[in-house]
XYZ file of C-alpha atoms in Angstrom:
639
model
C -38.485 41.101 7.752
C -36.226 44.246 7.430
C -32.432 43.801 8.589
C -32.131 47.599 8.739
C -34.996 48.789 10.581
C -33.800 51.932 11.422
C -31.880 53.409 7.960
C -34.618 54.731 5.593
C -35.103 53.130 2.354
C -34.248 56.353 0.045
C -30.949 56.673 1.960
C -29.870 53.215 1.628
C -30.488 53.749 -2.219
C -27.987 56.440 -1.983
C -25.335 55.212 -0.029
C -25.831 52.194 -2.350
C -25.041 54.705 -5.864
C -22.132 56.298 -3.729
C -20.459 52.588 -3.040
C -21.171 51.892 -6.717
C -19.357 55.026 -7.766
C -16.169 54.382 -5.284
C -16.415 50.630 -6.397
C -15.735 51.815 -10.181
C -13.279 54.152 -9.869
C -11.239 51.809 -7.768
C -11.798 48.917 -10.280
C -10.422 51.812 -12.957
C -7.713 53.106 -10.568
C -6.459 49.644 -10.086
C -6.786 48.326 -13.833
C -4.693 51.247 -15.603
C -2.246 50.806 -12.570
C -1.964 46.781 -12.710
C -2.981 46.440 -16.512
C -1.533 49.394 -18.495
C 0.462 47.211 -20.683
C -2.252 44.878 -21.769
C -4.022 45.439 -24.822
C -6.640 43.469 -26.708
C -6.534 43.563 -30.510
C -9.767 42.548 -32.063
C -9.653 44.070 -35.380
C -9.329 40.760 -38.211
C -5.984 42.032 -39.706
C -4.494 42.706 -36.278
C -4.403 46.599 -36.801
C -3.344 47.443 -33.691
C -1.236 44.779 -32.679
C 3.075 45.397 -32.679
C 4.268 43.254 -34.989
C 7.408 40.944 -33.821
C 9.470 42.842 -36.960
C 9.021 46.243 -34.989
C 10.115 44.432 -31.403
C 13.419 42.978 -33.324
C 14.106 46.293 -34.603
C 13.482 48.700 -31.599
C 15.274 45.948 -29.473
C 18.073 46.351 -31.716
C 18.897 50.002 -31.969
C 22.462 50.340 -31.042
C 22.691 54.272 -31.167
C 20.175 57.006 -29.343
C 17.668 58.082 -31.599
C 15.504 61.588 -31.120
C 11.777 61.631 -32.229
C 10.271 64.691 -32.549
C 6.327 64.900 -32.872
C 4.846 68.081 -34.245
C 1.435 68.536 -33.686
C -0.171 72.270 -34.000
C -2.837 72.748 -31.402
C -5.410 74.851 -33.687
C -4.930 71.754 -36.520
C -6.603 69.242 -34.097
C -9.057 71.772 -32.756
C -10.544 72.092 -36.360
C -10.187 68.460 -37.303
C -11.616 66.068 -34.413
C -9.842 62.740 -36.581
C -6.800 64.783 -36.670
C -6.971 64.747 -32.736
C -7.685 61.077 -32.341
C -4.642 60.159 -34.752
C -2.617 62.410 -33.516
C -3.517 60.935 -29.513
C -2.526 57.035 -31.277
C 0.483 58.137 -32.831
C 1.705 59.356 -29.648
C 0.782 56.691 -27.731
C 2.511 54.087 -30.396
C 5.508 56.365 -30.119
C 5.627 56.224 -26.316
C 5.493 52.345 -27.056
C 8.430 52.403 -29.013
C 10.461 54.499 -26.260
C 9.669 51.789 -23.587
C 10.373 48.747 -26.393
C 13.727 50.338 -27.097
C 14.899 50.700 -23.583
C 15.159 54.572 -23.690
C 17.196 54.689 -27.164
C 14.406 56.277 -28.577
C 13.961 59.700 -26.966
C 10.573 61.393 -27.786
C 9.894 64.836 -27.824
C 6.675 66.584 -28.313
C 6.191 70.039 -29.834
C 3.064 72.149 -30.767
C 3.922 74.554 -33.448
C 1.502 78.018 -33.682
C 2.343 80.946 -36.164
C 4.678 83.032 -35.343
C 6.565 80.820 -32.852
C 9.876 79.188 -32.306
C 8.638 76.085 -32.774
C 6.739 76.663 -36.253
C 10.422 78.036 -37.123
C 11.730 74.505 -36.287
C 9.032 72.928 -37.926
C 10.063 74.631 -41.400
C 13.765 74.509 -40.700
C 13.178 70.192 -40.652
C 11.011 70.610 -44.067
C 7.279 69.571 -42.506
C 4.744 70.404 -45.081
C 2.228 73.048 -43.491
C -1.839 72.676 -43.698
C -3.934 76.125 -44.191
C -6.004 76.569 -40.683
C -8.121 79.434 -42.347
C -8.541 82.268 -45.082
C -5.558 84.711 -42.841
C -2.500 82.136 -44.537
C -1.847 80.707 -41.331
C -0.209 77.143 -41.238
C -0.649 74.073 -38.906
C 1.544 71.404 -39.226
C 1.407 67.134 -38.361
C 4.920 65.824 -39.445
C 7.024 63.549 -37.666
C 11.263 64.216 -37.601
C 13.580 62.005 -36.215
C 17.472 62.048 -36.209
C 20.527 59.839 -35.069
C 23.564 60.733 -33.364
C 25.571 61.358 -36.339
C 23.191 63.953 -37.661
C 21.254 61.781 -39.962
C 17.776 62.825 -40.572
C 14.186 61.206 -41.932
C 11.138 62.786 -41.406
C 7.426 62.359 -42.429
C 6.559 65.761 -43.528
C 2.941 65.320 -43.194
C 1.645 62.459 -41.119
C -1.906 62.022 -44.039
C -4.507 60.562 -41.699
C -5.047 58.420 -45.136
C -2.274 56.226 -44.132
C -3.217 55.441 -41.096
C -3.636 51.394 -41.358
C 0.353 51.478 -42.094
C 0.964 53.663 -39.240
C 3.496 50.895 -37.575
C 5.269 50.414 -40.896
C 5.923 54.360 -41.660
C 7.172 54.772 -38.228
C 8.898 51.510 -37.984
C 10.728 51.969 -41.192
C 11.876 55.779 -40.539
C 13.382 53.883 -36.997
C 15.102 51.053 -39.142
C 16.528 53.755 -41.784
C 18.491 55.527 -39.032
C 19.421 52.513 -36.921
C 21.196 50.385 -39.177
C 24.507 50.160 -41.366
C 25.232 49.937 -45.238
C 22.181 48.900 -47.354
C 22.575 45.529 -49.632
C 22.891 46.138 -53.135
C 20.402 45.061 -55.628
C 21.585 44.575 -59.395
C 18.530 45.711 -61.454
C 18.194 44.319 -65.111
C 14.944 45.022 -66.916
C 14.428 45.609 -70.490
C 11.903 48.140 -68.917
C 12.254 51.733 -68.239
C 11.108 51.149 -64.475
C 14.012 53.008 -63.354
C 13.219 56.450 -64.927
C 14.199 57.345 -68.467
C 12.808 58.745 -71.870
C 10.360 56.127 -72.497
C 8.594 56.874 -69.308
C 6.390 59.778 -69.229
C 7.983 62.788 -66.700
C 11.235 59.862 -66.610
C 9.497 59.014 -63.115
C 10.902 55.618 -61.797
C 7.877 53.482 -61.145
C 6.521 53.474 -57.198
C 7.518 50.124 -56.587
C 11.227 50.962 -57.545
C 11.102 53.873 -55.027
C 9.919 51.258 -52.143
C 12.483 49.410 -52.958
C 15.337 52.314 -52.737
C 14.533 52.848 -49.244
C 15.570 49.327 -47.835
C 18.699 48.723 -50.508
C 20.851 50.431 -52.552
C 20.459 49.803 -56.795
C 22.794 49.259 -59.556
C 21.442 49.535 -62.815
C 22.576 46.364 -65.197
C 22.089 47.502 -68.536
C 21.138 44.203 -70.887
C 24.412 45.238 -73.003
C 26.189 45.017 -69.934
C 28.395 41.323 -69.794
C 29.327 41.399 -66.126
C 27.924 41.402 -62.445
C 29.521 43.376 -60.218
C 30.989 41.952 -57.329
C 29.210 43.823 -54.497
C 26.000 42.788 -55.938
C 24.303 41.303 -52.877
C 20.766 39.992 -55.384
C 19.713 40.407 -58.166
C 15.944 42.362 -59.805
C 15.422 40.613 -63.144
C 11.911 42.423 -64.459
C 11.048 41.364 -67.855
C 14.235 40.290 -69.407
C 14.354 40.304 -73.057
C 17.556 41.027 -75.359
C 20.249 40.064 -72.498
C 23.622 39.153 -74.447
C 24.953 35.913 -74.224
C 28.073 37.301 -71.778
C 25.189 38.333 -69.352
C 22.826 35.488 -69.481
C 26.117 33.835 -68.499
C 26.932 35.622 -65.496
C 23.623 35.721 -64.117
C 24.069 31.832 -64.963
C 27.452 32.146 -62.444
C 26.074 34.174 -60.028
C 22.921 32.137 -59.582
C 25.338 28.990 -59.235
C 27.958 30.266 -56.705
C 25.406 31.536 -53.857
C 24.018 35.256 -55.528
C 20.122 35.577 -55.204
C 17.610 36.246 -57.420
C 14.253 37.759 -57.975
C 12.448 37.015 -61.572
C 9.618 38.770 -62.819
C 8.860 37.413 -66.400
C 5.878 37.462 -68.433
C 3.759 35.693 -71.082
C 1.988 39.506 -72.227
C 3.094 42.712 -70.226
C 0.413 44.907 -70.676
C 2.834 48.020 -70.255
C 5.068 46.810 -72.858
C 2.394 46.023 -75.325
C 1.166 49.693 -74.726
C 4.559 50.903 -74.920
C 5.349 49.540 -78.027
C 1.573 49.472 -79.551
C 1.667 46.425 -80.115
C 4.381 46.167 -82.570
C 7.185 43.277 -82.871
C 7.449 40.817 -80.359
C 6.096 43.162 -77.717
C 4.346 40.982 -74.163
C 6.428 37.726 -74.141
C 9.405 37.851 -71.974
C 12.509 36.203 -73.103
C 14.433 34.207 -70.166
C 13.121 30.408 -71.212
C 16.643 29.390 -71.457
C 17.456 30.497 -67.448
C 14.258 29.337 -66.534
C 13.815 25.650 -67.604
C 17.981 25.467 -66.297
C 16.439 26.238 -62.778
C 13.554 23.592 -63.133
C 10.639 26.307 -64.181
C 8.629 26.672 -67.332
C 6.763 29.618 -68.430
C 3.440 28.034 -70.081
C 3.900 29.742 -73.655
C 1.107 31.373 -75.103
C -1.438 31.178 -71.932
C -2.391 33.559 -69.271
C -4.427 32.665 -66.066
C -8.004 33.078 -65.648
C -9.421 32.878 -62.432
C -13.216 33.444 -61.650
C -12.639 33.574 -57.340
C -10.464 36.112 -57.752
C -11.517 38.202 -60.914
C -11.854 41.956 -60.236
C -14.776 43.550 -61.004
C -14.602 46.727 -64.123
C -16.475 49.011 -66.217
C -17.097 48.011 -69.562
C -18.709 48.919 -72.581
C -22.019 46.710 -73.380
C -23.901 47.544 -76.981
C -23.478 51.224 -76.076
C -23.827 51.047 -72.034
C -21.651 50.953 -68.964
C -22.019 47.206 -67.759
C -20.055 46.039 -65.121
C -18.448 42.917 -65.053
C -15.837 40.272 -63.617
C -12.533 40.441 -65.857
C -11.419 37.224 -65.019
C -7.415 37.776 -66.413
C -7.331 40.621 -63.785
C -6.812 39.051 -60.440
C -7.122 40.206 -56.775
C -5.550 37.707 -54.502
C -6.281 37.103 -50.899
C -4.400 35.095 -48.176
C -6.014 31.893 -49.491
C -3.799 32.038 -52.675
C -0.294 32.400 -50.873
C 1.704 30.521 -48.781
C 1.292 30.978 -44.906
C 4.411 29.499 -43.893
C 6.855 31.290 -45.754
C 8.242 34.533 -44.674
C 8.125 36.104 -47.873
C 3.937 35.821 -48.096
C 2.981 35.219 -44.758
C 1.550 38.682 -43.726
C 0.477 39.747 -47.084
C -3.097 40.692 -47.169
C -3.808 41.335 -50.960
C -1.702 40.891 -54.458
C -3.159 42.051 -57.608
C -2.451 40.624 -61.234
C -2.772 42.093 -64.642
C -2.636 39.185 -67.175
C -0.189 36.671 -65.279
C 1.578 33.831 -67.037
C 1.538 30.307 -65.497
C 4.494 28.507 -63.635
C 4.854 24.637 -64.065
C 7.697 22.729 -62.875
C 10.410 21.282 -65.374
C 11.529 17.683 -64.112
C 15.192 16.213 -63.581
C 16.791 19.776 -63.147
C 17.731 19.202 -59.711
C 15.544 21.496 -57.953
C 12.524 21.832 -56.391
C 9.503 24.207 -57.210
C 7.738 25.812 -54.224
C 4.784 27.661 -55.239
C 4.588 31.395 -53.034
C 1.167 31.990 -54.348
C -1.563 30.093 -56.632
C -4.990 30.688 -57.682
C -8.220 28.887 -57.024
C -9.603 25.999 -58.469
C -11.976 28.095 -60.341
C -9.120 29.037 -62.888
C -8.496 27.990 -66.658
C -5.842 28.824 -69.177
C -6.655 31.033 -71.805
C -4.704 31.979 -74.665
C -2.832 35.581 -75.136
C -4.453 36.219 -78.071
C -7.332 37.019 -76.663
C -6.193 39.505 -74.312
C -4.100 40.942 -76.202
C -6.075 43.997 -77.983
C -9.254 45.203 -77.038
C -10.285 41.773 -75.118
C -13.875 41.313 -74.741
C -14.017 41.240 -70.807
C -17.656 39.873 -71.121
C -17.126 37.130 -73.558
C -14.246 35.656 -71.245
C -16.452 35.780 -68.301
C -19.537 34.094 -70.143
C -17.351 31.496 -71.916
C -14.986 30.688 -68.838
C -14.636 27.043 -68.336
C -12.366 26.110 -64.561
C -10.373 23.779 -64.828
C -10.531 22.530 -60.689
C -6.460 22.941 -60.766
C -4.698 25.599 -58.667
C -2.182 27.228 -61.076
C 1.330 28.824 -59.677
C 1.823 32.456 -60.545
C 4.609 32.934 -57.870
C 7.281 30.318 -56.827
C 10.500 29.660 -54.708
C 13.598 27.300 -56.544
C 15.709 25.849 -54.447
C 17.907 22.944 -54.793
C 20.927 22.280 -56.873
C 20.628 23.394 -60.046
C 23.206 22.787 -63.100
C 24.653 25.416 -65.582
C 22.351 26.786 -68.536
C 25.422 26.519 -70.258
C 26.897 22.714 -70.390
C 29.229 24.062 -73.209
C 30.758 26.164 -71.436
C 31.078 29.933 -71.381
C 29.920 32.441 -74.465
C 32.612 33.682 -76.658
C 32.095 37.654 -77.078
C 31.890 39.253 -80.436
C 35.051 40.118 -81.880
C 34.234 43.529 -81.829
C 33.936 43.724 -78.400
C 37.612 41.377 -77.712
C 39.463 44.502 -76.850
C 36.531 47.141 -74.900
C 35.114 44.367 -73.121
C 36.730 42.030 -70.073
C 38.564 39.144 -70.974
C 36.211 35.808 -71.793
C 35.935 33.919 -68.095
C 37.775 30.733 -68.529
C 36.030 27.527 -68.984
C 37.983 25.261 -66.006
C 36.541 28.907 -63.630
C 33.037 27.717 -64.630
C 30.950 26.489 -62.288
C 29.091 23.521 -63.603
C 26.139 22.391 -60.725
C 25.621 24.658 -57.630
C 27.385 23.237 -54.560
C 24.605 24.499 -52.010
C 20.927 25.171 -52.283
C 19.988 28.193 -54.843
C 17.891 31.086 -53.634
C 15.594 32.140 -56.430
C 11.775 33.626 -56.265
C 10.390 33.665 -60.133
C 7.200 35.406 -60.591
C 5.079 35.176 -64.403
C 3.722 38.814 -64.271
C 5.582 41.830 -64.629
C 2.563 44.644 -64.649
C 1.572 44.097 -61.569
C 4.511 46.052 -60.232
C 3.337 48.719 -62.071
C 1.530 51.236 -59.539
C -1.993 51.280 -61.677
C -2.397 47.579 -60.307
C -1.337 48.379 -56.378
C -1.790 52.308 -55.908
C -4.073 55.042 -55.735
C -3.991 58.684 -55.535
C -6.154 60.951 -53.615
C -6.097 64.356 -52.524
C -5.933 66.069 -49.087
C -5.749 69.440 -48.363
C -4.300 70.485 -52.183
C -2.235 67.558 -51.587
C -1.909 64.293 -53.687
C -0.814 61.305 -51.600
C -0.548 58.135 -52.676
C -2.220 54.634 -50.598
C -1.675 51.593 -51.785
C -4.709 48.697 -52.098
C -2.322 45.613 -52.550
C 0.869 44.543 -51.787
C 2.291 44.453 -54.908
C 5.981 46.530 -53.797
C 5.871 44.461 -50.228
C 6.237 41.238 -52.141
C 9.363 42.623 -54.143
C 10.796 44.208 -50.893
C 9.750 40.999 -48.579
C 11.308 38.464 -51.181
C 14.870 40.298 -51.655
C 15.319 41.123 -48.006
C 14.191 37.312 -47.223
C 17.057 36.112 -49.557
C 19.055 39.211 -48.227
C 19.220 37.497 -45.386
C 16.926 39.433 -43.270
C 13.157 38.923 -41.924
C 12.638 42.237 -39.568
C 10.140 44.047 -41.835
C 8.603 41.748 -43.079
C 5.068 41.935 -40.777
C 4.947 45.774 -41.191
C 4.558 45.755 -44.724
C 1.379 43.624 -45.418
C -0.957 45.994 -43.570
C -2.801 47.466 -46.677
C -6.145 49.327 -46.029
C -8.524 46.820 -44.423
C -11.030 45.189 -47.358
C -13.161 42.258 -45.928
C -15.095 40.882 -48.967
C -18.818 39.285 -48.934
C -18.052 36.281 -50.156
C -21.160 35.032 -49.584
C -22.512 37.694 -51.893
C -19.695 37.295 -54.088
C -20.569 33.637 -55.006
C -24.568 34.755 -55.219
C -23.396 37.283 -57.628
C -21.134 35.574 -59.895
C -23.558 32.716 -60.355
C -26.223 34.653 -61.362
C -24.267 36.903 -63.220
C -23.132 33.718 -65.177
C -26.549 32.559 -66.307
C -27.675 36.116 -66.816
C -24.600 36.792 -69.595
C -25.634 33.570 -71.046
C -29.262 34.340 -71.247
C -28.414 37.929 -72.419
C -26.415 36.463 -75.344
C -29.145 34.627 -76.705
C -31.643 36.674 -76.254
C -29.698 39.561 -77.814
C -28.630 37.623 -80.934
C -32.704 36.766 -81.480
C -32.973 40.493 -81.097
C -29.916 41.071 -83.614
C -31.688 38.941 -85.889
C -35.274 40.211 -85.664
C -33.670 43.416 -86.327
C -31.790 42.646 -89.747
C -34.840 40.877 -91.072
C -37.277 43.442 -90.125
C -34.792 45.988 -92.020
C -34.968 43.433 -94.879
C -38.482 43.559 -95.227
C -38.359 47.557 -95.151
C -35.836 47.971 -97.800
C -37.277 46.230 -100.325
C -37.625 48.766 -103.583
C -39.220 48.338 -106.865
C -37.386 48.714 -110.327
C -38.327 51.851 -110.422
C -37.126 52.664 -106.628
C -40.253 53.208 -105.085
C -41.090 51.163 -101.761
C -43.191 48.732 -102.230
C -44.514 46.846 -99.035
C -47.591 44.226 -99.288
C -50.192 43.847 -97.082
C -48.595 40.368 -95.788
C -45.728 42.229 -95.225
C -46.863 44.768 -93.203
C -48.656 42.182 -91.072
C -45.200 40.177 -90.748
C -42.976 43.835 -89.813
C -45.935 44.552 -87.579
C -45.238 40.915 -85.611
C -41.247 41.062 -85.658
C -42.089 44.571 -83.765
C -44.221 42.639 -81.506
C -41.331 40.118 -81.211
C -38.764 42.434 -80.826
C -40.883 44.357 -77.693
C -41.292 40.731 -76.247
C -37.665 40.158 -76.389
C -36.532 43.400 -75.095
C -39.125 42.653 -71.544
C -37.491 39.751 -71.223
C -34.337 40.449 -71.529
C -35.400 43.389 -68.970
C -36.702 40.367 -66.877
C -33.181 39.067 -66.832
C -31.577 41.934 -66.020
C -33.844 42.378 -62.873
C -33.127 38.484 -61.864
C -29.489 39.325 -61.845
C -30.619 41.310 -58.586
C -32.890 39.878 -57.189
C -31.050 37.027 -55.389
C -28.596 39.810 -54.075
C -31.300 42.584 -52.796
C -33.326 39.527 -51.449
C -30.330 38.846 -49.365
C -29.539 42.844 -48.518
C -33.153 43.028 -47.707
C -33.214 39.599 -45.128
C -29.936 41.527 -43.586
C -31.583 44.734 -43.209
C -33.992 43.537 -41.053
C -31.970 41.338 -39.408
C -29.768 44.664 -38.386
C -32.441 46.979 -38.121
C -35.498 44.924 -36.438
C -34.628 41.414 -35.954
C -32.251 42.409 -32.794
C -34.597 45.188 -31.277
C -37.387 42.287 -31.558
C -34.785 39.560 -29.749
C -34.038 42.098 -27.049
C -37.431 42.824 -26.342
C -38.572 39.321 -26.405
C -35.688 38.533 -23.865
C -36.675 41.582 -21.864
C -40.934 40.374 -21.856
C -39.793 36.630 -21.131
C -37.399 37.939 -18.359
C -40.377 40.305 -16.789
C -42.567 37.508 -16.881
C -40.265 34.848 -14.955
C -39.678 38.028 -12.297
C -43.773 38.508 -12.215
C -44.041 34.430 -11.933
C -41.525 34.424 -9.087
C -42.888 37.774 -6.954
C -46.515 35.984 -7.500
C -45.097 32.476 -5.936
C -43.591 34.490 -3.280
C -46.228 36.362 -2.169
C -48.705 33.451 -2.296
C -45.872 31.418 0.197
C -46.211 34.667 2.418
C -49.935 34.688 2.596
C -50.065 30.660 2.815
C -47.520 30.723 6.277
C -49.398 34.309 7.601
């Protein structure tokens, strides 16, 4: 029975698209009116998601701030990603004017050649991109100043750094918003600061990171006294600190300072400093240490299989790659979730760490920050220490099923590394140096809880471990892959007192690993080194004998080979060919399991959903035949 007998089919179709059409765009209308403010962040590490750090800070700002966003028109015309990160940066930035309640005041300009704006652009130092052959420059630079005239600027907003878009931004904000920076007392028996012994006298990255949250003193390891105004202290690699020193840091441990240890059992960059020579690798800080409750294992470094990083090496002649199981890529499994200083932090990578163990009846208490897998083993520095074979320490690796400590919080209440109390100086030093402190001043057990983070590797805050440089436009830029420097920065600002950055800084580039493929990989990589051994050493040894045989001379120095001999060189060849397939055979096996697996995925991508959709789509047409069929045989059953 029709209910509209008298509207034609063809125009109730159409009146039903033009209700459909209204329907949407008042669904639209009313959802960016009523929901504008509501986002939904899928991405795993939370990408796009304000972190609470950026709220405390923008909430904070006491003073207006102007942003200024320059974006050339012709730049984004030419470059559609350009566009789309320039469109997110402005809408973050609008964000961050509504967050601060209208201290932030954003202003938007589009510098072209030859304008008054590209004039402003160069008069605030933003770096400008060639748009074509004729010289003329676009430019994509952020500038933003306080009220007292204070400026920071991003001079060229790299597209490559787009995952710590929050943190650049975020950062530039805190710089201008807030009052005197603490002061970190560096002491390192390590250039990292810039001088002769580093090549150009560049500071290293992660010293750079961590000028622009505090201020640094430098502490030279001849030095015998600690400034007052030290807020913490950076101890990287300690080794020759004078007994005056060692003292202080004793003292300033003890009465309330903070600390930050980076020690060693082999620094890489020292032992390639020094090629080598002396006692180069080994840090020197036992005595401090085992006073605070923490031993260095002497003589061992930390293998871990889980979290070995994968490297070129050099295999009888070839490129090979392999897992180097002393170089270590962490992952949020390995740290500590519920502390502030390794909460966010998405990826730390080692170079030969050292392993932390607790020392008992010290009064403290040894809270490890981050720890390997299971799948780890000691392994002794001298085999690491020149040219390591990177194969033999994967094929010979042995876990021991215990999670070692490479990073770790003391607190508690320690006592004095010194029970005897203070160091006399030198008498050549009795009338340049301060006067000796005075035993009844010393301070014997700490009266409140200590604030120390120790960490047993010292490369990996070199930037060849956490950093990588690429090139954009003529232009190097450099993107870190770990968060070596955020560690640093997150633990002295945690025992600085203050957590606000803390979330911005663990948002490296986004690496989701296969585990699955991983563990497939590593196990038959495992049997295929240890197959690959043998069979080489048969091959080794077919070889020598076969060159045995061919070498053997007469008296007079003629070669003389029998007929038995020739038949017995003719079957190590025959051998030797045998070998060499199967060690082929082997090679292809270490595959095999891994393409069988990209190939099941494949089709699983490629076909296996097309198939499920159309089987759903078949099934679904047959249940709507089925039920027209039923229908229509009711309708001819009652008529």
């Amino acid at each position: 029975m029709n209910t509209f007998p008298n509207i034609d089919r063809a125009k109730l179709a159409g009146l039903s698209v033009i209700l459909g059409v209204v329907i949407f765009l008042s669904v639209n209308i009313f959802a960016n009116t009523t929901f504008r403010g509501v986002e939904l962040d899928l991405t795993e590490e939370n990408l796009f998601t304000l972190s609470d750090g950026t709220r405390e800070i923008l909430n904070s700002i006491d003073e207006p701030i102007t942003v200024r966003l320059f974006v050339s028109k012709r730049l984004v015309e030419l470059n559609s990603g350009h566009a789309t990160y320039a469109d997110r940066i402005r809408q973050l930035l609008e964000r961050y004017v509504d967050i601060s309640g209208g201290k932030i005041n954003l202003e938007l300009y589009s510098p072209e050649p030859f304008t008054d704006e590209e004039d402003l652009a160069v008069a605030f130092g933003l770096q400008g991109v060639p748009l074509d052959n004729t010289g003329d420059l676009g430019y994509f630079g952020l500038v933003a100043t306080n009220s007292v005239d204070e400026m920071e600027r991003i001079a060229y907003l790299s597209p490559e750094r787009e995952n710590f878009l929050e943190y650049d931004l975020t950062k530039l904000i805190f710089k201008l918003a807030r009052g005197k920076k603490p002061l970190v007392g560096l002491i390192t028996s390590l250039p990292i600061a810039g001088g002769p012994r580093v090549e150009g006298g560049q500071a290293w990255a992660f010293v750079e990171q961590v000028r622009e949250f505090f201020d640094i003193t430098i502490i030279n390891v001849n030095d015998s006294t600690i400034s007052d105004d030290v807020d913490a202290l950076l101890i990287v690699h300690p080794k020759g600190i004078n007994d005056q020193l060692m003292y202080n840091i004793d003292q300033f441990v003890l009465k309330g300072g903070k600390a930050l240890v980076y020690v060693d059992s082999n620094s890489e960059i020292e032992v390639a400093m020094m090629r080598g020579q002396g006692n180069a690798g080994r840090s020197d800080f036992d005595r401090m240490l085992t006073a605070w409750g923490v031993e260095l294992v002497d003589g061992k470094v930390l293998g871990d299989l889980d979290s070995a990083r994968r490297v070129n090496v050099n295999l009888r002649g070839q490129t090979a790659v392999t897992d180097y199981v002393t170089w270590l890529s962490l992952l949020p499994r390995n740290f500590k979730t519920d502390d502030a200083i390794t909460a966010d932090l998405q990826r730390i990578t080692l170079a030969n760490a050292g392993i932390l163990r607790p020392v008992d009846g010290k009064g403290t208490t040894m809270e490890p920050l981050i720890r390997s897998t299971e799948q780890s083993m000691e392994i002794d520095v001298a085999k690491i220490r020149a040219n390591p074979d990177v194969v033999s320490l994967f094929r010979d690796f042995k876990p021991a099923g215990v999670r070692e400590t490479v990073a770790a919080r003391i607190t508690g209440k320690p006592s004095t590394a010194f029970p005897d109390g203070p160091p006399q100086k030198p008498e050549s030093q009795q009338e340049t140096q301060p006067a000796d402190p005075k035993p009844e001043d010393q301070v014997k057990t700490a009266e409140e809880n200590v604030s120390i983070v120790v960490v047993s590797d010292v490369d990996m805050l070199h930037e060849q471990f956490w950093m990588q440089s690429r090139q954009l436009f003529g232009q190097t830029f450099s993107v870190p892959f770990a968060n070596n420097a955020d560690f640093a920065v997150n633990a002295l600002e945690n025992m600085s007192g203050g957590n606000a950055l803390m979330s911005l800084r663990a948002r490296t580039e986004a690496v989701r690993s296969f585990t699955y493929v991983d563990d497939v990989r590593k196990r038959a990589e495992r049997n295929f080194r240890d197959k690959e051994q043998e069979l080489a050493t048969q091959i080794d040894n077919i070889k020598r004998e076969l060159a045995e045989l061919l070498n053997r001379e007469q008296a007079g120095g003629e070669l003389v080979i029998s007929p038995a001999d020739k038949a017995k060189a003719e079957e190590y060849r025959r051998e030797m060919i045998s070998l060499r397939k199967e060690l082929r055979d082997v090679q292809y096996e270490l595959r095999k399991d891994i393409d069988d697996l990209d190939a099941l995925l494949k089709f699983i991508n490629i076909a296996a959903i097309p198939l499920l959709l159309g089987a759903i789509a078949l099934v679904w047409l047959m249940i709507g035949r089925a039920r027209r069929a039923r229908r229509y045989a009711v309708a001819k059953h009652e008529g």
